[in-house]
């Protein structure tokens, strides 16, 4: 293989490695995932219709009591009922905000019923709203709980405690106060308020009307019964999450927390003792939604992530336990905690981070290791979306801006490539002159490069620049809810999903779904935009002379085809970016080649491609 084409081969290999790696680690067939999700929904996954076990405080050494639900409970006969039946079984306070519908369970005082008004399961506006939290007794219980633990067993509210509410509806302008008197001198009050977005504020107060002091620890938790269906992509975290003060971001998948010992309050994964941390949150996150408990950022607490075996499956829990509060007779104490339960909208999460001073709350969104690229890229896309009202248009504009930003580097790369083409005759002469002496051949070529100021690997830079941008844009499209169900034009109704059309059913004219074909289905969903991307890549290949080496020539010929099939399963927004970027690259390369006096091979190569005549038959 000739040395002057090595840089191009390196660029191709790098691109192939990136895309094959993406396909292997991130792009498992969507049809199989949907099938598994459907099976899980149809399976009989029952959950216990029973309260959490009471706290089991350890008296030895004055250790802090445990958070409810973090120790195994006595198995009970599991029951399961419909969501409607479970909601009707307990007295409730209705939640009604511009973004949330649901209720607070007066039995236990839990926030266990939250649906999102602005989000539906599919792009069909008639599809059901997203259900985030569900009560115990349903197929998939998922709820938040707050309260107190201490040495006063039997005198503290539990999951079976029935609270008294001062009103029947919780709105942004009308908070609700729950009250319960334990009959032993302690009166508990829980005031719940909610804003117009996704944040609940829970103020727990205890009044000691007895004659003896009481020591209590405040707690908050998010509990999820049964492992949910996850996408399983390496690029996305789904599971338990938290920022525990200076210990920073903590992430545990459902499988990881099930395989290793639970992460207890007071320790991290390597056994380092935590005396208590300040700031942060603990919770459970899905791709687009999350439920997270947020302690008072000024008060120390201990965070933990646990998994225990319930009667029919695992119960995953994110917990926070506050420092002891000692109440003398006649005294009252109060702690304030918060619950985020909703969609992980970037603007909303960032606003809470800033307004409430929640430490690193923006990490609730999985920006990944390249946070410094992905989040600014989203902010730029969001700016143009607000200007034009279309994320697809924003992607096109940002692609142009990226081309302008990297123009000086690309200009040097393409200029070097153009000079390589200009000295092609001299390079051929050197190879012929020193055909039997590779050392002298390389020395002569390097002298030629130095004389003409040519960087032989400069052609790799445009691809190397594009790789981090490609991954950053993919991350933005994949993890941000703003891209979910975001339309472009025509048939693209969701930029975060693959192009729904396929050439193998003539783009919908034939009445069958190629994606349902076993094994090959995902590769048969070859839509309009992946085909357009392949055409632009083919045009970009035709900008350069055909390589003399036959193997290299075949690689170049098949590259657009391979990329077209591989990108067929990518989000449509990413394919649109790639096609538009290719088209801009062709224009940019043509401009630079003309500027450097190098012949543009595009038209000659196209003419050769379409004017080839079959060789005459030999008689």
Coordinates of C-alpha atoms in Angstrom, one line a residue:
X1 CA 0.0 0.0 0.0
X2 CA 1.4 3.4 -1.0
X3 CA 2.7 5.7 1.7
X4 CA 0.9 8.8 0.4
X5 CA -2.5 7.1 1.1
X6 CA -1.6 5.8 4.6
X7 CA -3.1 8.8 6.3
X8 CA -6.5 8.2 4.5
X9 CA -6.5 4.6 5.6
X10 CA -5.7 5.5 9.2
X11 CA -8.7 7.9 9.1
X12 CA -11.0 5.2 7.7
X13 CA -9.8 2.7 10.3
X14 CA -10.4 5.2 13.1
X15 CA -13.9 5.9 11.9
X16 CA -14.7 2.2 11.5
X17 CA -13.4 1.6 15.0
X18 CA -15.6 4.3 16.5
X19 CA -18.7 3.1 14.7
X20 CA -18.1 -0.6 15.3
X21 CA -17.4 0.2 19.0
X22 CA -20.7 2.2 19.2
X23 CA -22.5 -0.7 17.6
X24 CA -21.1 -3.3 19.9
X25 CA -21.3 -1.4 23.2
X26 CA -24.3 0.9 22.7
X27 CA -26.6 -0.2 19.9
X28 CA -28.1 -3.5 20.8
X29 CA -31.1 -4.3 18.7
X30 CA -34.0 -2.1 19.7
X31 CA -36.6 -4.7 18.7
X32 CA -35.1 -7.2 21.1
X33 CA -35.3 -4.6 23.9
X34 CA -38.9 -3.9 23.1
X35 CA -39.7 -7.6 23.1
X36 CA -38.1 -8.0 26.5
X37 CA -39.9 -5.0 27.9
X38 CA -43.2 -6.3 26.6
X39 CA -42.5 -9.7 28.2
X40 CA -41.7 -8.0 31.5
X41 CA -44.9 -6.0 31.4
X42 CA -46.9 -9.1 30.8
X43 CA -45.2 -11.2 33.5
X44 CA -46.8 -11.6 36.9
X45 CA -44.5 -9.5 39.0
X46 CA -46.3 -9.2 42.3
X47 CA -45.1 -7.0 45.1
X48 CA -45.9 -7.0 48.8
X49 CA -48.9 -5.1 49.9
X50 CA -47.3 -4.6 53.3
X51 CA -45.7 -1.8 55.2
X52 CA -42.0 -1.3 55.5
X53 CA -40.5 -2.9 58.6
X54 CA -40.2 -0.7 61.6
X55 CA -36.8 0.8 62.4
X56 CA -34.5 -1.6 64.2
X57 CA -32.1 0.6 66.1
X58 CA -28.9 -0.8 67.4
X59 CA -28.4 0.1 71.0
X60 CA -24.8 -0.9 71.2
X61 CA -22.3 1.9 71.3
X62 CA -25.1 4.5 70.6
X63 CA -25.1 3.7 66.8
X64 CA -27.7 5.5 64.8
X65 CA -30.9 3.7 63.9
X66 CA -31.4 2.3 60.5
X67 CA -33.6 3.8 57.8
X68 CA -36.9 1.9 57.3
X69 CA -36.7 -0.7 54.6
X70 CA -33.0 -1.2 54.6
X71 CA -33.1 -4.5 56.6
X72 CA -34.8 -7.7 55.5
X73 CA -38.4 -8.0 56.6
X74 CA -40.4 -11.1 57.5
X75 CA -41.9 -12.6 54.3
X76 CA -45.6 -12.1 53.9
X77 CA -48.0 -13.4 51.4
X78 CA -47.7 -11.2 48.3
X79 CA -50.7 -9.6 46.8
X80 CA -51.0 -7.5 43.6
X81 CA -53.7 -5.2 42.4
X82 CA -54.4 -2.7 39.7
X83 CA -53.0 0.8 40.1
X84 CA -56.6 2.1 40.4
X85 CA -57.5 -0.4 43.2
X86 CA -54.3 0.4 45.1
X87 CA -55.0 4.1 44.9
X88 CA -58.6 3.6 46.0
X89 CA -57.7 1.5 49.0
X90 CA -56.2 4.4 51.0
X91 CA -57.3 7.9 51.9
X92 CA -55.5 10.4 49.8
X93 CA -54.8 14.1 49.2
X94 CA -54.9 15.0 45.5
X95 CA -51.9 16.6 43.8
X96 CA -52.7 19.0 41.0
X97 CA -50.0 21.2 39.4
X98 CA -49.3 22.4 35.9
X99 CA -46.9 19.4 35.3
X100 CA -47.9 16.8 37.9
X101 CA -51.1 14.8 38.6
X102 CA -51.3 12.3 41.5
X103 CA -51.8 12.0 45.2
X104 CA -50.3 11.8 48.7
X105 CA -51.1 8.6 50.6
X106 CA -52.5 9.4 54.0
X107 CA -51.7 5.9 55.1
X108 CA -48.0 6.3 55.7
X109 CA -47.8 9.9 54.5
X110 CA -46.0 8.7 51.4
X111 CA -45.7 10.5 48.0
X112 CA -46.4 7.4 45.9
X113 CA -48.6 8.6 43.0
X114 CA -47.1 10.9 40.4
X115 CA -47.9 11.1 36.7
X116 CA -46.3 13.6 34.3
X117 CA -48.9 15.7 32.5
X118 CA -46.5 17.0 29.8
X119 CA -45.0 13.6 28.7
X120 CA -46.6 10.6 27.1
X121 CA -45.3 7.1 26.4
X122 CA -45.1 7.6 22.6
X123 CA -45.3 10.4 20.0
X124 CA -49.0 9.7 19.7
X125 CA -50.7 12.5 21.7
X126 CA -53.4 10.0 22.7
X127 CA -51.0 7.7 24.4
X128 CA -51.0 7.4 28.2
X129 CA -49.1 9.9 30.3
X130 CA -45.8 8.8 31.9
X131 CA -46.4 7.3 35.3
X132 CA -43.4 7.9 37.6
X133 CA -44.4 6.8 41.1
X134 CA -46.8 4.1 42.1
X135 CA -48.1 2.8 45.5
X136 CA -47.3 -0.5 47.3
X137 CA -49.5 -3.3 46.2
X138 CA -49.3 -2.5 42.5
X139 CA -47.1 -4.3 40.0
X140 CA -44.2 -1.9 40.3
X141 CA -44.2 0.1 43.5
X142 CA -42.0 3.2 43.4
X143 CA -42.4 5.9 46.1
X144 CA -40.7 8.4 48.4
X145 CA -41.0 8.3 52.1
X146 CA -39.9 10.7 54.9
X147 CA -40.0 10.5 58.7
X148 CA -38.2 9.8 61.9
X149 CA -36.4 6.8 63.4
X150 CA -35.1 6.4 66.9
X151 CA -35.2 4.4 70.1
X152 CA -38.9 5.0 70.6
X153 CA -40.1 1.9 68.8
X154 CA -43.9 1.8 68.6
X155 CA -44.1 5.5 69.2
X156 CA -43.1 6.6 65.7
X157 CA -45.1 6.8 62.5
X158 CA -44.8 3.8 60.1
X159 CA -46.1 2.9 56.7
X160 CA -49.5 1.9 58.3
X161 CA -49.9 5.2 60.2
X162 CA -53.0 7.1 59.1
X163 CA -52.4 10.8 59.1
X164 CA -55.0 13.6 59.3
X165 CA -54.8 16.2 56.5
X166 CA -56.0 19.8 56.8
X167 CA -57.1 19.9 53.1
X168 CA -58.0 17.6 50.3
X169 CA -55.8 19.0 47.4
X170 CA -52.2 19.9 47.2
X171 CA -51.4 22.7 44.6
X172 CA -48.5 25.1 44.2
X173 CA -50.5 27.7 46.2
X174 CA -52.0 25.4 48.8
X175 CA -49.6 23.3 50.9
X176 CA -51.0 20.4 52.9
X177 CA -50.2 19.7 56.6
X178 CA -50.5 16.1 57.9
X179 CA -50.8 15.5 61.6
X180 CA -50.5 12.4 63.8
X181 CA -50.5 12.1 67.6
X182 CA -48.8 9.0 68.9
X183 CA -50.7 9.2 72.2
X184 CA -47.4 8.9 74.1
X185 CA -46.5 12.6 74.2
X186 CA -45.2 13.1 70.7
X187 CA -47.1 15.0 68.0
X188 CA -45.9 14.8 64.4
X189 CA -46.6 17.3 61.7
X190 CA -45.6 17.0 58.1
X191 CA -46.2 20.0 55.8
X192 CA -45.9 19.2 52.1
X193 CA -45.7 21.9 49.4
X194 CA -45.0 21.6 45.7
X195 CA -43.9 24.1 43.0
X196 CA -45.1 24.3 39.4
X197 CA -42.4 22.0 38.1
X198 CA -41.1 18.9 39.9
X199 CA -40.0 19.8 43.4
X200 CA -41.8 18.9 46.7
X201 CA -40.7 20.5 49.9
X202 CA -41.4 18.3 53.0
X203 CA -41.1 19.9 56.5
X204 CA -41.2 17.3 59.3
X205 CA -41.8 18.7 62.8
X206 CA -42.1 16.9 66.1
X207 CA -43.5 18.4 69.4
X208 CA -42.6 16.7 72.7
X209 CA -45.6 17.1 75.0
X210 CA -44.4 14.3 77.3
X211 CA -42.2 14.4 80.4
X212 CA -39.1 12.6 79.0
X213 CA -36.7 13.7 76.3
X214 CA -36.8 12.0 72.9
X215 CA -33.9 11.5 70.5
X216 CA -34.8 11.1 66.8
X217 CA -33.1 11.0 63.4
X218 CA -34.8 12.4 60.3
X219 CA -34.7 10.2 57.2
X220 CA -35.8 10.3 53.6
X221 CA -35.8 7.6 51.0
X222 CA -36.8 6.6 47.5
X223 CA -37.8 2.9 47.2
X224 CA -38.3 0.9 44.0
X225 CA -39.7 -2.7 44.1
X226 CA -38.5 -4.9 41.3
X227 CA -35.8 -4.3 38.7
X228 CA -37.3 -2.1 35.9
X229 CA -36.6 -2.6 32.2
X230 CA -33.4 -0.8 31.4
X231 CA -31.9 0.1 28.0
X232 CA -28.5 -1.4 29.1
X233 CA -26.3 1.1 27.2
X234 CA -22.8 1.6 28.5
X235 CA -23.2 5.3 27.7
X236 CA -26.2 5.8 30.0
X237 CA -26.5 5.3 33.7
X238 CA -29.8 3.9 35.0
X239 CA -30.2 2.9 38.6
X240 CA -29.2 4.4 42.0
X241 CA -27.4 7.8 42.0
X242 CA -26.3 10.4 44.4
X243 CA -23.9 13.2 45.1
X244 CA -22.7 12.7 48.7
X245 CA -21.0 15.9 49.7
X246 CA -17.2 16.0 49.0
X247 CA -17.4 12.3 48.1
X248 CA -18.9 13.4 44.8
X249 CA -21.0 11.5 42.3
X250 CA -22.0 7.9 43.2
X251 CA -23.6 5.7 40.6
X252 CA -24.7 2.0 41.0
X253 CA -26.6 0.0 38.5
X254 CA -29.3 -2.4 39.6
X255 CA -27.1 -5.3 38.8
X256 CA -24.1 -3.8 40.6
X257 CA -25.9 -3.1 43.8
X258 CA -27.4 -6.6 43.7
X259 CA -24.0 -8.3 43.3
X260 CA -22.0 -6.5 45.9
X261 CA -22.7 -5.7 49.5
X262 CA -25.1 -2.7 50.0
X263 CA -23.4 0.6 50.4
X264 CA -24.3 1.4 54.0
X265 CA -24.7 4.7 55.7
X266 CA -21.3 5.5 57.1
X267 CA -19.2 3.7 54.5
X268 CA -18.3 3.9 50.8
X269 CA -17.4 0.9 48.6
X270 CA -13.8 0.6 50.0
X271 CA -14.9 0.8 53.6
X272 CA -13.8 4.4 54.4
X273 CA -15.8 5.7 57.3
X274 CA -18.0 8.7 56.6
X275 CA -18.7 10.8 59.7
X276 CA -21.3 12.6 57.7
X277 CA -21.4 14.7 54.6
X278 CA -23.0 18.0 53.6
X279 CA -24.8 18.8 50.4
X280 CA -26.0 16.7 47.5
X281 CA -28.8 14.2 47.0
X282 CA -29.7 10.5 46.7
X283 CA -32.2 8.9 44.4
X284 CA -33.0 6.6 41.5
X285 CA -32.8 7.6 37.9
X286 CA -34.1 6.4 34.6
X287 CA -33.1 7.7 31.2
X288 CA -35.5 10.6 31.2
X289 CA -37.1 10.6 34.7
X290 CA -35.8 10.6 38.3
X291 CA -36.9 10.6 41.9
X292 CA -34.4 12.1 44.3
X293 CA -34.4 13.0 48.0
X294 CA -32.6 16.2 48.8
X295 CA -31.5 16.8 52.4
X296 CA -30.9 20.2 54.0
X297 CA -27.7 21.2 52.3
X298 CA -26.3 22.8 55.5
X299 CA -26.9 19.8 57.8
X300 CA -24.7 16.7 57.8
X301 CA -26.3 13.4 56.8
X302 CA -25.3 9.9 55.8
X303 CA -26.3 8.5 52.4
X304 CA -26.7 4.9 51.5
X305 CA -27.8 2.7 48.6
X306 CA -29.3 -0.7 49.5
X307 CA -30.9 -3.7 48.0
X308 CA -32.9 -6.3 49.9
X309 CA -34.9 -9.3 48.9
X310 CA -38.7 -8.8 49.1
X311 CA -41.3 -11.5 49.0
X312 CA -41.2 -11.6 45.1
X313 CA -38.1 -9.7 44.1
X314 CA -35.5 -7.2 44.9
X315 CA -36.2 -3.8 46.5
X316 CA -33.8 -1.1 45.7
X317 CA -33.5 1.9 47.9
X318 CA -31.6 5.2 48.1
X319 CA -31.6 6.6 51.7
X320 CA -30.4 9.6 53.7
X321 CA -30.2 9.7 57.5
X322 CA -29.8 12.9 59.3
X323 CA -28.1 13.7 62.6
X324 CA -29.8 13.1 65.9
X325 CA -32.4 15.7 67.2
X326 CA -32.9 15.6 71.0
X327 CA -36.2 17.0 72.1
X328 CA -36.6 18.1 75.7
X329 CA -40.1 18.1 77.2
X330 CA -42.0 21.0 75.7
X331 CA -39.6 21.5 72.8
X332 CA -40.3 21.3 69.1
X333 CA -37.8 20.4 66.3
X334 CA -38.2 20.6 62.5
X335 CA -36.2 19.5 59.5
X336 CA -36.7 20.4 55.8
X337 CA -36.1 18.0 53.0
X338 CA -37.1 18.0 49.4
X339 CA -38.1 15.5 46.8
X340 CA -37.5 15.9 43.0
X341 CA -40.0 13.7 41.1
X342 CA -40.2 14.4 37.4
X343 CA -38.6 14.8 34.0
X344 CA -34.9 15.6 33.9
X345 CA -35.3 18.8 31.9
X346 CA -32.0 20.6 31.7
X347 CA -33.3 24.1 32.4
X348 CA -35.4 22.8 35.4
X349 CA -32.6 20.8 36.9
X350 CA -30.1 23.6 36.5
X351 CA -32.5 26.1 38.0
X352 CA -32.9 24.0 41.1
X353 CA -29.2 23.6 41.4
X354 CA -28.7 27.4 41.4
X355 CA -31.8 28.5 43.3
X356 CA -31.7 25.9 46.1
X357 CA -27.9 25.5 46.2
X358 CA -28.1 21.7 45.7
X359 CA -24.6 20.4 45.3
X360 CA -24.0 19.2 41.8
X361 CA -27.6 18.6 41.2
X362 CA -27.0 19.0 37.4
X363 CA -25.2 15.6 37.5
X364 CA -28.7 14.0 37.8
X365 CA -28.5 14.2 34.0
X366 CA -25.8 11.8 32.7
X367 CA -23.6 14.2 30.8
X368 CA -20.8 11.6 30.9
X369 CA -17.0 12.0 31.2
X370 CA -17.0 14.7 28.5
X371 CA -19.3 16.9 30.5
X372 CA -17.3 20.0 29.4
X373 CA -18.2 19.2 25.7
X374 CA -21.7 17.7 26.0
X375 CA -23.4 20.3 28.2
X376 CA -22.1 23.4 26.3
X377 CA -23.1 21.7 23.0
X378 CA -26.6 21.2 24.4
X379 CA -26.8 24.8 25.5
X380 CA -25.9 26.0 22.0
X381 CA -28.4 23.6 20.5
X382 CA -31.1 24.8 22.9
X383 CA -30.3 28.4 22.1
X384 CA -31.0 27.9 18.4
X385 CA -34.0 25.7 19.2
X386 CA -35.6 28.6 21.2
X387 CA -34.8 30.8 18.3
X388 CA -36.2 28.6 15.5
X389 CA -38.5 26.1 17.4
X390 CA -36.9 23.0 15.8
X391 CA -34.0 21.0 17.1
X392 CA -33.2 19.6 13.7
X393 CA -32.7 23.1 12.4
X394 CA -30.6 23.8 15.5
X395 CA -28.4 20.8 14.6
X396 CA -27.8 22.1 11.1
X397 CA -26.9 25.5 12.4
X398 CA -24.5 24.2 15.0
X399 CA -22.8 22.0 12.4
X400 CA -22.1 25.1 10.3
X401 CA -20.7 26.9 13.4
X402 CA -18.5 23.9 14.2
X403 CA -17.2 24.0 10.7
X404 CA -16.3 27.7 11.1
X405 CA -14.7 27.1 14.5
X406 CA -12.4 24.3 13.2
X407 CA -11.9 25.9 9.8
X408 CA -8.2 26.9 10.4
X409 CA -7.3 23.4 11.4
X410 CA -9.3 21.8 8.6
X411 CA -7.8 24.3 6.2
X412 CA -4.3 23.2 7.0
X413 CA -5.4 19.5 6.7
X414 CA -7.0 19.9 3.4
X415 CA -4.2 22.2 2.1
X416 CA -1.7 19.5 3.1
X417 CA -3.8 16.9 1.3
X418 CA -3.9 19.1 -1.8
X419 CA -0.1 19.5 -1.7
X420 CA 0.2 15.7 -1.5
X421 CA -1.8 15.4 -4.7
X422 CA 0.3 18.2 -6.4
X423 CA 3.6 16.3 -5.7
X424 CA 2.2 12.9 -6.6
X425 CA 4.4 12.6 -9.8
X426 CA 7.6 13.3 -7.7
X427 CA 6.5 10.7 -5.1
X428 CA 6.0 8.2 -7.8
X429 CA 9.4 8.9 -9.2
X430 CA 11.1 8.5 -5.8
X431 CA 9.4 5.1 -5.3
X432 CA 10.5 3.9 -8.7
X433 CA 14.1 5.2 -8.2
X434 CA 14.5 3.5 -4.8
X435 CA 12.2 0.5 -5.3
X436 CA 14.8 -1.8 -3.8
X437 CA 15.9 0.4 -0.9
X438 CA 13.1 1.2 1.4
X439 CA 15.3 3.2 3.8
X440 CA 16.4 5.6 1.1
X441 CA 12.9 5.8 -0.3
X442 CA 11.5 6.9 3.1
X443 CA 14.4 9.4 3.5
X444 CA 13.7 10.9 0.1
X445 CA 9.9 11.1 0.8
X446 CA 10.5 12.8 4.1
X447 CA 12.9 15.3 2.5
X448 CA 10.2 16.0 -0.1
X449 CA 7.6 16.5 2.6
X450 CA 10.0 18.9 4.4
X451 CA 10.8 20.9 1.3
X452 CA 7.1 21.3 0.3
X453 CA 6.0 21.8 4.0
X454 CA 3.6 18.8 3.9
X455 CA 2.4 16.9 6.9
X456 CA 1.7 13.4 5.7
X457 CA -0.8 12.7 8.6
X458 CA -2.7 15.9 8.3
X459 CA -5.5 14.2 6.5
X460 CA -6.5 12.4 9.7
X461 CA -7.3 15.6 11.6
X462 CA -10.8 16.3 10.0
X463 CA -11.9 12.8 11.1
X464 CA -10.2 13.1 14.6
X465 CA -12.0 16.4 15.1
X466 CA -15.3 15.0 14.1
X467 CA -15.1 12.0 16.5
X468 CA -15.5 13.9 19.9
X469 CA -18.2 16.1 18.3
X470 CA -20.0 13.0 17.0
X471 CA -20.0 11.4 20.5
X472 CA -21.0 14.6 22.2
X473 CA -23.9 15.1 19.9
X474 CA -24.9 11.4 20.3
X475 CA -24.8 11.8 24.1
X476 CA -26.9 15.0 23.9
X477 CA -29.5 13.2 21.6
X478 CA -29.5 10.1 23.8
X479 CA -29.7 11.5 27.3
X480 CA -31.5 14.8 27.2
X481 CA -35.3 14.7 27.4
X482 CA -35.5 17.8 25.3
X483 CA -34.6 15.6 22.3
X484 CA -37.2 13.0 23.1
X485 CA -40.1 13.2 20.6
X486 CA -38.6 16.3 19.1
X487 CA -39.7 16.5 15.5
X488 CA -37.7 17.7 12.4
X489 CA -39.6 17.9 9.2
X490 CA -41.8 15.4 7.3
X491 CA -41.6 11.8 8.6
X492 CA -39.0 12.5 11.3
X493 CA -41.2 12.9 14.4
X494 CA -38.5 12.0 17.0
X495 CA -34.9 13.1 16.5
X496 CA -33.8 10.8 19.3
X497 CA -35.1 7.7 17.5
X498 CA -33.9 6.1 14.2
X499 CA -35.4 7.1 10.9
X500 CA -38.7 5.0 10.9
X501 CA -38.7 4.5 7.1
X502 CA -37.1 1.6 5.2
X503 CA -36.1 1.1 1.6
X504 CA -36.9 -2.6 2.1
X505 CA -40.6 -1.9 2.2
X506 CA -40.4 0.9 -0.3
X507 CA -40.7 3.5 2.5
X508 CA -44.1 2.2 3.7
X509 CA -45.7 1.3 0.3
X510 CA -45.4 -2.4 1.1
X511 CA -47.5 -3.6 4.1
X512 CA -44.9 -5.2 6.3
X513 CA -42.3 -4.2 8.8
X514 CA -38.7 -5.1 7.9
X515 CA -37.6 -4.4 11.5
X516 CA -39.5 -7.5 12.6
X517 CA -37.2 -9.9 10.7
X518 CA -35.2 -12.0 13.2
X519 CA -31.5 -11.0 13.7
X520 CA -31.4 -8.8 10.5
X521 CA -34.4 -6.6 11.4
X522 CA -32.4 -3.6 12.8
X523 CA -30.2 -3.6 9.7
X524 CA -33.2 -3.6 7.3
X525 CA -34.5 -0.4 8.8
X526 CA -32.6 1.6 6.3
X527 CA -34.4 4.9 6.1
X528 CA -34.2 8.0 3.8
X529 CA -31.7 9.9 6.0
X530 CA -29.2 7.1 6.3
X531 CA -29.3 6.7 2.5
X532 CA -28.8 10.4 2.0
X533 CA -25.9 10.2 4.5
X534 CA -24.4 7.4 2.4
X535 CA -24.7 9.4 -0.8
X536 CA -22.9 12.4 0.8
X537 CA -20.2 10.1 2.0
X538 CA -19.8 8.6 -1.4
X539 CA -19.5 12.1 -2.9
X540 CA -16.8 12.9 -0.4
X541 CA -14.9 9.8 -1.4
X542 CA -15.1 10.9 -5.1
X543 CA -13.4 14.2 -4.3
X544 CA -10.1 12.3 -4.3
X545 CA -8.4 10.4 -7.1
X546 CA -9.0 6.7 -7.1
X547 CA -6.2 4.9 -5.3
X548 CA -4.0 2.7 -7.5
X549 CA -3.9 -0.1 -4.9
X550 CA -6.8 -2.5 -5.7
X551 CA -7.4 -3.4 -2.0
X552 CA -7.5 0.3 -0.9
X553 CA -9.8 1.0 -3.9
X554 CA -12.2 -1.7 -2.7
X555 CA -12.2 -0.4 0.9
X556 CA -13.1 3.1 -0.4
X557 CA -15.8 1.7 -2.6
X558 CA -17.5 -0.2 0.3
X559 CA -17.1 2.4 3.0
X560 CA -20.2 4.4 2.2
X561 CA -22.3 1.2 2.0
X562 CA -21.0 0.0 5.4
X563 CA -21.6 3.3 7.1
X564 CA -25.1 3.6 5.6
X565 CA -26.2 0.3 7.1
X566 CA -24.4 1.0 10.4
X567 CA -25.9 4.5 10.9
X568 CA -29.4 3.1 10.0
X569 CA -30.0 2.3 13.7
X570 CA -28.5 5.6 15.0
X571 CA -30.8 8.5 16.2
X572 CA -32.1 10.4 13.2
X573 CA -30.7 13.7 14.6
X574 CA -27.2 12.2 14.5
X575 CA -27.6 10.9 10.9
X576 CA -28.9 14.3 9.8
X577 CA -25.8 15.9 11.4
X578 CA -23.5 13.4 9.7
X579 CA -25.1 13.9 6.2
X580 CA -25.0 17.7 6.5
X581 CA -21.5 17.6 7.8
X582 CA -20.4 15.5 4.8
X583 CA -22.0 17.9 2.4
X584 CA -20.3 20.9 4.1
X585 CA -17.0 19.0 4.0
X586 CA -17.3 18.4 0.3
X587 CA -17.9 22.1 -0.3
X588 CA -15.0 23.1 2.1
X589 CA -12.6 20.7 0.5
X590 CA -13.5 21.9 -3.0
X591 CA -12.9 25.5 -2.0
X592 CA -9.5 24.7 -0.4
X593 CA -8.3 22.5 -3.4
X594 CA -9.3 25.2 -5.9
X595 CA -7.5 27.8 -3.7
X596 CA -4.3 25.7 -3.8
X597 CA -4.5 25.1 -7.5
X598 CA -5.3 21.4 -7.2
X599 CA -7.6 19.7 -9.6
X600 CA -11.0 18.7 -8.1
X601 CA -11.5 15.1 -9.0
X602 CA -15.2 14.9 -8.2
X603 CA -16.6 15.4 -11.7
X604 CA -14.1 13.2 -13.5
X605 CA -14.7 10.4 -10.9
X606 CA -18.4 10.7 -11.3
X607 CA -18.1 10.6 -15.1
X608 CA -15.9 7.5 -14.9
X609 CA -18.4 5.8 -12.5
X610 CA -21.5 6.3 -14.7
X611 CA -19.7 6.0 -18.1
X612 CA -18.0 2.7 -17.6
X613 CA -18.6 0.3 -20.5
X614 CA -18.3 -3.4 -20.2
X615 CA -15.2 -5.0 -21.6
X616 CA -15.7 -6.5 -25.1
X617 CA -16.3 -10.3 -25.1
X618 CA -13.4 -12.4 -26.1
X619 CA -14.2 -14.7 -28.9

